[in-house]
Amino acid sequence: MARGWESKSVEAQQEEKQRAVVVRRVWSAEEAHRQDRRRTLELTRARILHDLDHATADAYRRMLGQALAAVDDQITALDRKA
């Protein structure tokens, strides 16, 4: 009796796992490169924003503002290509 219950439980778990499987999109090499580049730019942007929040020198804040604008421009250009 216990053995039958166990096999039903395993079967139910396997069925649930199959329903939960998400179909992943297969990207071309160019799409994968674009996604990697976008992730890198987003991380760079996050770091710049963090540094900007903690910067006290005006010259450094201006430099970070310029860097932020440049990263935003790159993200925008990347999105236009997609």
PDB file of C-alpha atoms in Angstrom, residues 16-59:
ATOM      1  CA  GLU A  16       3.771  19.147 -11.991  1.00  0.00           C
ATOM      2  CA  LYS A  17       7.375  19.650 -13.031  1.00  0.00           C
ATOM      3  CA  GLN A  18       6.462  19.172 -16.691  1.00  0.00           C
ATOM      4  CA  ARG A  19       3.726  21.805 -16.393  1.00  0.00           C
ATOM      5  CA  ALA A  20       6.134  24.218 -14.746  1.00  0.00           C
ATOM      6  CA  VAL A  21       8.782  23.912 -17.446  1.00  0.00           C
ATOM      7  CA  VAL A  22       9.246  27.268 -19.115  1.00  0.00           C
ATOM      8  CA  VAL A  23      10.135  27.240 -22.759  1.00  0.00           C
ATOM      9  CA  ARG A  24      13.308  29.251 -23.144  1.00  0.00           C
ATOM     10  CA  ARG A  25      13.830  31.301 -26.229  1.00  0.00           C
ATOM     11  CA  VAL A  26      16.879  30.371 -28.232  1.00  0.00           C
ATOM     12  CA  TRP A  27      18.813  33.505 -29.141  1.00  0.00           C
ATOM     13  CA  SER A  28      21.076  33.984 -32.094  1.00  0.00           C
ATOM     14  CA  ALA A  29      24.672  34.913 -31.335  1.00  0.00           C
ATOM     15  CA  GLU A  30      23.885  38.555 -32.133  1.00  0.00           C
ATOM     16  CA  GLU A  31      20.868  38.625 -29.808  1.00  0.00           C
ATOM     17  CA  ALA A  32      22.852  36.974 -27.023  1.00  0.00           C
ATOM     18  CA  HIS A  33      25.635  39.527 -27.447  1.00  0.00           C
ATOM     19  CA  ARG A  34      23.082  42.371 -27.338  1.00  0.00           C
ATOM     20  CA  GLN A  35      21.518  40.974 -24.155  1.00  0.00           C
ATOM     21  CA  ASP A  36      24.937  40.615 -22.516  1.00  0.00           C
ATOM     22  CA  ARG A  37      25.833  44.164 -23.537  1.00  0.00           C
ATOM     23  CA  ARG A  38      22.560  45.504 -22.142  1.00  0.00           C
ATOM     24  CA  ARG A  39      23.094  43.720 -18.812  1.00  0.00           C
ATOM     25  CA  THR A  40      26.599  45.152 -18.604  1.00  0.00           C
ATOM     26  CA  LEU A  41      25.304  48.655 -19.324  1.00  0.00           C
ATOM     27  CA  GLU A  42      22.566  48.290 -16.709  1.00  0.00           C
ATOM     28  CA  LEU A  43      25.114  47.221 -14.094  1.00  0.00           C
ATOM     29  CA  THR A  44      27.358  50.123 -15.057  1.00  0.00           C
ATOM     30  CA  ARG A  45      24.411  52.500 -14.782  1.00  0.00           C
ATOM     31  CA  ALA A  46      23.530  51.155 -11.327  1.00  0.00           C
ATOM     32  CA  ARG A  47      27.119  51.654 -10.180  1.00  0.00           C
ATOM     33  CA  ILE A  48      27.213  55.219 -11.507  1.00  0.00           C
ATOM     34  CA  LEU A  49      23.949  56.038  -9.713  1.00  0.00           C
ATOM     35  CA  HIS A  50      25.345  54.600  -6.495  1.00  0.00           C
ATOM     36  CA  ASP A  51      28.537  56.614  -6.840  1.00  0.00           C
ATOM     37  CA  LEU A  52      26.530  59.736  -7.678  1.00  0.00           C
ATOM     38  CA  ASP A  53      24.472  59.336  -4.496  1.00  0.00           C
ATOM     39  CA  HIS A  54      27.669  59.271  -2.433  1.00  0.00           C
ATOM     40  CA  ALA A  55      29.772  61.816  -4.326  1.00  0.00           C
ATOM     41  CA  THR A  56      30.515  65.113  -2.613  1.00  0.00           C
ATOM     42  CA  ALA A  57      32.936  66.854  -4.987  1.00  0.00           C
ATOM     43  CA  ASP A  58      31.222  68.906  -7.693  1.00  0.00           C
ATOM     44  CA  ALA A  59      33.733  67.925 -10.388  1.00  0.00           C
TER      45      ALA A  59
END
